[in-house]
Amino acid sequence: MKLILVVLIAAVVPCLAVDAAALTADERNNLPAEKVAATLVSRLTLEEKVSLCHGSNTWTVAAIPRIGLTEPLTLSDGPNGVRKQLILDGYGDAGRDDDHSTALPRTTVLAATWDRELAAEFGDVMGAEARERNKDVLLGPDVNLMRSPLTGRNFEYMGEDPCLAAEMGVPIIRSMQVYDIAACAKHYTPNNQRNKCSPEETRADERVLREIYLPPFEAAVKKGGVLTVMTAYDQFRGEPCSQSDHLINRILKKEWGFRGVALSDWGGLHTTIAGALGGLDLEMGPTAKIKHFKQPLLDAVKSGEVPEAVVTDKARRMIYLNACLKKIGGERRAAGSRNTPEHQAAARRIAEGGIVLLKNDAGVLPLNPAGIKKVLVLGENADLQFCDGGGSSQVKPPYEITPFEGIRRYFGDKADVTLMPLRLTNRFTEIPSDVLSGRKWQAEYFSNTKLEGEPVQAKDWHPRINSQDSRLRKDVPATGFSVRWTGKITAPETGLYVLGADHTGGLRVELDGKRLVDDWQDGENRFADAPMELEKDRVYSLVVESFQSARNPFIRVRWQEPSIAPPTKNELVSAVKAADAVIVFTGNQINRGRAPKVEDEQRAIESEAMNRPNLQGPDGQDKAVATVLEVTPNAVVVNLSGAPVAMPWVERAPTILHAGFGGMEAGTALARVLFGDVNPSGKLPYTFPVRLEDCPPQLVGDYTLFSDSGDVLVKMPGKNQGKVDYSEGLFVGYRWFDEKNIEPLFPFGHGLSYTTFDIGAPELSAAAIKPGEDLTVKVKVSNTGTRAGAEVVQLYVADPEASVVRSPRELKGFAKIFLQPGETREVEMKLVMRDLSFWDIESGGWNAEPGQFRVMVGNSSRAKFKEAVFVLK
Ligand code: BGC
């Protein structure tokens, strides 16, 4: 009965049936997508056109069956694999068990490969899997630049250099789109940090925009033929990017000739008329937030505020997109495939290629597995799964091999591989109030810093001080006071707990009369921790004392429960001594739940929707690493992070790998590099600074940034709210370090190998070129060591005679080459006029000034360069 009804309705309601508005077989076979779009849009009603300009829910745009567009357009994240299936009306998990996809390494790892072929493989996996999951638009790659090392989303980007991000983005897009899947270059731009008061207003001048932040998007459009571009949440020059006529109409569509669809970030469109006139084509967002391009857009056309031609153009672009994806007229679309061994092997190869050997001073690596019977893996990071986290880039893989698991599998039963945690702050949790004998704590406040005399105030309150609690301290001086809390603690189970206290000022803690913490000195932002053996149900007395002289007093006492308690120093030392190989994991975690909101909890965690407050690792980690290195300098340090971190123990660590977040095969890849099956060839796509203070001013709006030693570097509550001054201008990443002559910890482009290479002098195709001519640069590379391996030749250009400020050198090309021992081959790179140009504010165009240019080749941005010069006439 139901079936008959549907057939009847389809027969009488035009929009449910394909009617004369659809293409004839002849048109379908002969018209290119542009013509299909122009033809079909002329057959649409205004209402139908508007229906193509907004999501009908969080992830799809409605179909128009009567023109042959029978299926909705389906969009999905993300940048490193197809996101798990979410509910149609939001971000909730749809709870499916058939939505696993290959989790590729995060895009910073891909960028660290400096390998265009691997970028193409990356896109190939994404395209094939998106097609198999029946998606149409995959929301990636992210081609924003890493401007601040603290941005929580850095792991989704492709480093700090426009040339690298552009060159790696293009192959992803091209090979993804082969599958009749649209790639989406995001977030157009700038979009280089996230803070509490998003959307931020970005103040970057036109030259900075053109030379630094736009090139990866420009390449995505002009070279990659990307079919969609997502605008950023940020504001640019006082208006949201989603309605920026300058960015969308003028640059993207007019100058670059973008033919596809400009869509908003989710909920990122804020107005109807400005949005429509600014050039945005498609409003997307959580269902409830999609409103501006619905009825209000229809009304605006009817009232004449938005010309109908503007909406027609948007609808035409949407049909063009659908036509390119072969969604109109029953063409056969590319076949997809998912979770295949080939895709998993690609994930592994990319992870291997993106591992960067930072130091190998004593030649400890590769480790020889033959002599190893006992491997000690240290650090909780070694066995955490990261793929299904981090925000919209989460992917649910069918399995994920953690580094610990990878090392264990590598040995099978041939060696004993054990894991021991190091301390991680974010494993500290609030002590539940029933454990802390309810809230019945006695707090006595003294108006001096020595707990002397009679208390000026007594309260029932558990041990905590922060600015919100100041109302509890009415009679207590704002600075210069002391406090003693006395209470009881009852453990829910027997075991070794760790008490952890974040604090300013002095702190002492006693458990049943035994002093656990004695940090009675002044200072800001410190952390103290102490192990405590507790027996189930026994009541202990706990006394916490503190003095405070800072303006912003802060104390928070938490604990870590026994299941994850770290080893004591003695346990650690004896485990290290007993092992044949010690591998220590440091770095950050990818947030796997909601991004933490409290600044100090964001430390050592990377995620969309947050920034880190400094470069520091998790509490206690660095101390533990230093202890391990004291016992055995042969310990291998493996850093997992999507962005630079502080390495206070770097001088003591002769062997360091930087492995990033390597996707579902991260552990296999890492084991193969550690034990020499794979020779590392990754190069850093970003600069590791020695300290945060060495980076350009990190002004990210209403946000507090702490130096690595805990001092407040920038605090901007309320003031300058939401404004981000790009005051470093062109000097982003290594450009800043070179311009200011600051020694980085590890420079952009750095990465060692188990073999050695010799890079020859650049041979130029001409000593002088005329405007409009290209220049070819040839470089001989030899593998001078004993293992096969790959080297990345990097080509930097300097314009010392420029009439405007220019960076000391800019990456303009690179080539990765694999060589057998003793082999020599030549790589060829091309320089075009644009590579010599700066954006000329006055003429509003690219300007290559006549004069001498320097060409520098080497294997990092701080290499001993081999140089040549040429003249532009
Ligand atoms: C992110 C985008 C993402 C979108 C859909 C936004 O919050 O910024 O990168 O594609 O959500 O999940």
Coordinates of N, CA and C in Angstrom, one line a residue, residues 213-331:
Y213 N 49.8 33.6 3.7 CA 48.6 32.8 4.0 C 47.8 32.3 2.8
L214 N 47.9 33.0 1.7 CA 47.1 32.6 0.5 C 47.7 31.6 -0.4
P215 N 49.0 31.5 -0.6 CA 49.6 30.6 -1.6 C 49.1 29.2 -1.5
P216 N 48.9 28.5 -0.4 CA 48.4 27.1 -0.4 C 47.0 27.1 -1.0
F217 N 46.2 28.1 -0.7 CA 44.8 28.1 -1.3 C 44.9 28.4 -2.8
E218 N 45.7 29.3 -3.2 CA 45.9 29.6 -4.6 C 46.3 28.4 -5.4
A219 N 47.3 27.6 -4.8 CA 47.7 26.4 -5.5 C 46.6 25.4 -5.5
A220 N 45.9 25.3 -4.4 CA 44.7 24.3 -4.4 C 43.8 24.6 -5.5
V221 N 43.5 25.9 -5.8 CA 42.6 26.3 -6.8 C 43.2 26.1 -8.2
K222 N 44.3 26.8 -8.4 CA 44.9 26.9 -9.8 C 45.6 25.6 -10.2
K223 N 46.3 24.9 -9.3 CA 47.0 23.7 -9.7 C 46.2 22.4 -9.3
G224 N 45.5 22.5 -8.2 CA 44.8 21.3 -7.7 C 43.4 21.2 -8.3
G225 N 42.8 22.3 -8.8 CA 41.5 22.3 -9.3 C 40.5 21.9 -8.2
V226 N 40.7 22.4 -7.0 CA 39.9 22.0 -5.9 C 38.4 22.4 -6.2
L227 N 37.5 21.6 -5.8 CA 36.1 21.9 -6.2 C 35.4 22.7 -5.1
T228 N 35.8 22.6 -3.9 CA 35.2 23.4 -2.8 C 36.3 24.1 -1.9
V229 N 35.9 25.2 -1.4 CA 36.7 25.9 -0.4 C 35.9 26.3 0.7
M230 N 36.4 26.1 2.0 CA 35.6 26.4 3.2 C 36.2 27.7 3.7
T231 N 35.3 28.7 4.0 CA 35.8 29.9 4.6 C 36.0 29.7 6.1
A232 N 36.9 30.5 6.7 CA 37.3 30.4 8.1 C 36.2 31.0 9.0
Y233 N 36.2 30.6 10.3 CA 35.4 31.2 11.3 C 35.8 32.6 11.6
D234 N 37.1 32.9 11.4 CA 37.7 34.2 11.8 C 37.1 35.4 11.1
Q235 N 37.3 36.5 11.7 CA 37.0 37.8 11.0 C 38.3 38.2 10.3
F236 N 38.1 38.8 9.2 CA 39.2 39.4 8.5 C 38.9 40.9 8.2
R237 N 39.7 41.7 8.7 CA 39.5 43.2 8.5 C 38.1 43.6 8.9
G238 N 37.7 43.1 10.1 CA 36.5 43.6 10.6 C 35.2 42.9 10.2
E239 N 35.3 41.9 9.3 CA 34.1 41.2 8.9 C 34.4 39.7 8.8
P240 N 33.4 38.8 9.0 CA 33.7 37.4 8.9 C 34.2 37.0 7.6
C241 N 35.2 36.1 7.5 CA 35.7 35.6 6.3 C 34.6 35.1 5.4
S242 N 33.5 34.6 6.0 CA 32.4 34.0 5.2 C 31.7 35.1 4.4
Q243 N 31.9 36.3 4.7 CA 31.2 37.4 3.9 C 32.2 38.4 3.3
S244 N 33.5 37.9 3.2 CA 34.5 38.9 2.7 C 34.5 38.9 1.2
D245 N 34.0 40.0 0.7 CA 34.0 40.3 -0.8 C 35.4 40.2 -1.3
H246 N 36.4 40.8 -0.5 CA 37.8 40.8 -0.9 C 38.3 39.4 -1.1
L247 N 38.1 38.5 -0.1 CA 38.6 37.2 -0.1 C 37.9 36.3 -1.1
I248 N 36.6 36.4 -1.1 CA 35.8 35.4 -1.9 C 35.6 35.8 -3.3
N249 N 34.9 37.0 -3.5 CA 34.6 37.4 -4.8 C 35.9 37.8 -5.6
R250 N 36.6 38.7 -4.9 CA 37.7 39.3 -5.7 C 38.9 38.3 -5.9
I251 N 39.4 37.8 -4.8 CA 40.6 37.0 -4.9 C 40.3 35.6 -5.4
L252 N 39.4 34.9 -4.7 CA 39.2 33.5 -5.0 C 38.5 33.3 -6.3
K253 N 37.4 34.0 -6.5 CA 36.6 33.7 -7.8 C 37.2 34.5 -9.0
K254 N 37.4 35.8 -8.8 CA 37.8 36.6 -9.9 C 39.3 36.4 -10.3
E255 N 40.2 36.6 -9.3 CA 41.6 36.6 -9.7 C 42.0 35.1 -10.0
W256 N 41.6 34.2 -9.1 CA 42.1 32.8 -9.3 C 41.2 32.0 -10.3
G257 N 40.1 32.5 -10.6 CA 39.2 31.8 -11.5 C 38.6 30.5 -10.9
F258 N 38.3 30.6 -9.6 CA 37.7 29.4 -8.9 C 36.3 29.2 -9.4
R259 N 36.0 27.9 -9.9 CA 34.7 27.7 -10.5 C 33.8 26.9 -9.6
G260 N 34.3 26.4 -8.4 CA 33.5 25.6 -7.6 C 32.7 26.3 -6.5
V261 N 32.5 25.7 -5.4 CA 31.6 26.2 -4.3 C 32.4 26.7 -3.1
A262 N 32.1 27.9 -2.7 CA 32.7 28.5 -1.5 C 31.6 28.2 -0.4
L263 N 32.0 27.4 0.6 CA 31.0 27.1 1.7 C 31.5 27.6 3.0
S264 N 30.6 27.8 3.9 CA 30.9 28.4 5.2 C 31.5 27.3 6.1
D265 N 32.3 27.6 7.1 CA 32.6 26.6 8.1 C 31.3 26.5 8.9
W266 N 31.3 25.4 9.7 CA 30.0 25.0 10.3 C 29.4 26.1 11.3
G267 N 28.4 26.8 10.9 CA 27.8 27.8 11.7 C 28.6 29.1 11.5
G268 N 29.4 29.2 10.5 CA 30.3 30.4 10.3 C 29.7 31.5 9.5
L269 N 28.5 31.4 9.0 CA 27.9 32.5 8.3 C 27.0 33.3 9.3
H270 N 27.1 34.6 9.3 CA 26.4 35.4 10.3 C 25.4 36.3 9.7
T271 N 25.4 36.5 8.4 CA 24.4 37.5 7.8 C 23.9 36.9 6.5
T272 N 22.8 37.5 6.0 CA 22.2 37.0 4.8 C 22.8 37.9 3.6
I273 N 22.5 39.2 3.7 CA 22.8 40.0 2.5 C 24.3 40.1 2.3
A274 N 25.0 40.5 3.3 CA 26.5 40.6 3.1 C 27.1 39.3 2.8
G275 N 26.6 38.2 3.3 CA 27.1 36.9 3.0 C 26.8 36.6 1.5
A276 N 25.6 36.8 1.1 CA 25.3 36.5 -0.3 C 26.1 37.4 -1.3
L277 N 26.2 38.7 -1.0 CA 26.9 39.6 -1.9 C 28.4 39.4 -1.8
G278 N 28.9 38.9 -0.6 CA 30.3 38.6 -0.5 C 30.9 37.5 -1.3
G279 N 30.0 36.6 -1.7 CA 30.4 35.6 -2.6 C 30.3 34.1 -2.1
L280 N 29.8 34.0 -0.8 CA 29.7 32.6 -0.3 C 28.5 32.0 -1.0
D281 N 28.7 30.7 -1.4 CA 27.7 30.0 -2.1 C 26.8 29.1 -1.3
L282 N 27.4 28.5 -0.2 CA 26.7 27.5 0.5 C 26.8 27.7 2.0
E283 N 25.7 27.8 2.7 CA 25.8 27.9 4.2 C 25.7 26.5 4.8
M284 N 26.7 26.2 5.6 CA 26.6 24.9 6.3 C 26.8 25.1 7.8
G285 N 26.4 24.1 8.6 CA 26.5 24.3 10.0 C 25.6 23.2 10.7
P286 N 25.7 23.2 12.0 CA 24.7 22.4 12.8 C 23.3 22.8 12.3
T287 N 22.4 21.8 12.1 CA 21.1 22.1 11.5 C 20.5 23.4 12.1
A288 N 20.5 23.5 13.4 CA 19.8 24.6 14.0 C 20.4 26.0 13.7
K289 N 21.7 25.9 13.3 CA 22.3 27.2 13.0 C 22.3 27.6 11.6
I290 N 21.7 26.8 10.7 CA 21.7 27.1 9.3 C 20.4 28.0 9.1
K291 N 20.6 29.3 8.9 CA 19.4 30.1 8.8 C 19.5 31.2 7.7
H292 N 20.7 31.7 7.5 CA 20.8 32.9 6.7 C 20.5 32.7 5.2
F293 N 20.9 31.6 4.7 CA 20.6 31.3 3.3 C 19.4 30.5 3.0
K294 N 18.5 30.5 4.0 CA 17.2 29.8 3.8 C 16.2 30.9 3.4
Q295 N 15.1 31.0 4.2 CA 14.0 32.0 3.9 C 14.5 33.4 3.8
P296 N 15.4 33.8 4.7 CA 15.9 35.2 4.6 C 16.6 35.5 3.2
L297 N 17.2 34.5 2.6 CA 17.8 34.8 1.3 C 16.7 34.9 0.2
L298 N 15.7 34.1 0.4 CA 14.6 34.2 -0.6 C 13.9 35.5 -0.4
D299 N 13.7 36.0 0.8 CA 13.1 37.3 1.0 C 14.0 38.4 0.5
A300 N 15.3 38.3 0.7 CA 16.2 39.3 0.2 C 16.2 39.5 -1.3
V301 N 16.0 38.3 -2.0 CA 15.9 38.4 -3.4 C 14.6 39.1 -3.8
K302 N 13.5 38.6 -3.1 CA 12.2 39.2 -3.5 C 12.1 40.7 -3.2
S303 N 12.8 41.1 -2.1 CA 12.8 42.6 -1.8 C 13.8 43.4 -2.7
G304 N 14.6 42.7 -3.4 CA 15.6 43.3 -4.3 C 16.9 43.6 -3.6
E305 N 17.1 43.2 -2.4 CA 18.3 43.5 -1.7 C 19.5 42.6 -2.2
V306 N 19.1 41.5 -2.7 CA 20.1 40.6 -3.3 C 19.6 40.3 -4.7
P307 N 20.3 40.7 -5.8 CA 19.9 40.4 -7.1 C 19.7 38.9 -7.3
E308 N 18.7 38.5 -8.1 CA 18.5 37.1 -8.3 C 19.7 36.5 -9.0
A309 N 20.4 37.3 -9.8 CA 21.5 36.7 -10.5 C 22.6 36.2 -9.6
V310 N 22.6 36.8 -8.4 CA 23.6 36.4 -7.4 C 23.3 35.0 -6.9
V311 N 22.0 34.7 -6.7 CA 21.6 33.4 -6.2 C 21.7 32.4 -7.3
T312 N 21.4 32.9 -8.5 CA 21.5 32.0 -9.7 C 23.0 31.5 -9.8
D313 N 23.9 32.4 -9.6 CA 25.3 32.0 -9.7 C 25.7 30.9 -8.7
K314 N 25.2 31.1 -7.5 CA 25.5 30.2 -6.4 C 24.9 28.8 -6.8
A315 N 23.6 28.8 -7.2 CA 23.0 27.5 -7.6 C 23.7 26.9 -8.8
R316 N 24.1 27.7 -9.7 CA 24.9 27.2 -10.9 C 26.1 26.5 -10.4
R317 N 26.8 27.1 -9.5 CA 28.1 26.5 -8.9 C 27.7 25.2 -8.2
M318 N 26.6 25.1 -7.5 CA 26.3 23.9 -6.8 C 26.0 22.8 -7.9
I319 N 25.3 23.2 -8.9 CA 25.0 22.2 -10.0 C 26.3 21.7 -10.7
Y320 N 27.2 22.7 -10.9 CA 28.5 22.4 -11.5 C 29.2 21.4 -10.6
L321 N 29.2 21.6 -9.3 CA 29.9 20.7 -8.4 C 29.3 19.3 -8.5
N322 N 28.0 19.3 -8.5 CA 27.3 18.0 -8.6 C 27.6 17.3 -9.9
A323 N 27.7 18.1 -11.0 CA 27.9 17.5 -12.3 C 29.4 17.0 -12.3
C324 N 30.3 17.7 -11.7 CA 31.7 17.3 -11.7 C 31.8 15.9 -11.0
L325 N 30.9 15.8 -10.0 CA 31.0 14.5 -9.2 C 30.1 13.4 -9.8
K326 N 29.6 13.7 -11.0 CA 28.8 12.8 -11.8 C 27.5 12.4 -11.0
K327 N 27.0 13.4 -10.4 CA 25.7 13.1 -9.6 C 24.5 13.5 -10.4
I328 N 24.7 13.9 -11.6 CA 23.5 14.3 -12.4 C 23.4 13.5 -13.6
G329 N 22.3 12.9 -13.9 CA 22.0 12.3 -15.2 C 22.6 10.8 -15.2
G330 N 22.8 10.2 -14.1 CA 23.0 8.8 -14.1 C 24.4 8.3 -14.6
E331 N 25.3 9.2 -14.7 CA 26.7 8.8 -15.1 C 27.2 7.8 -14.1

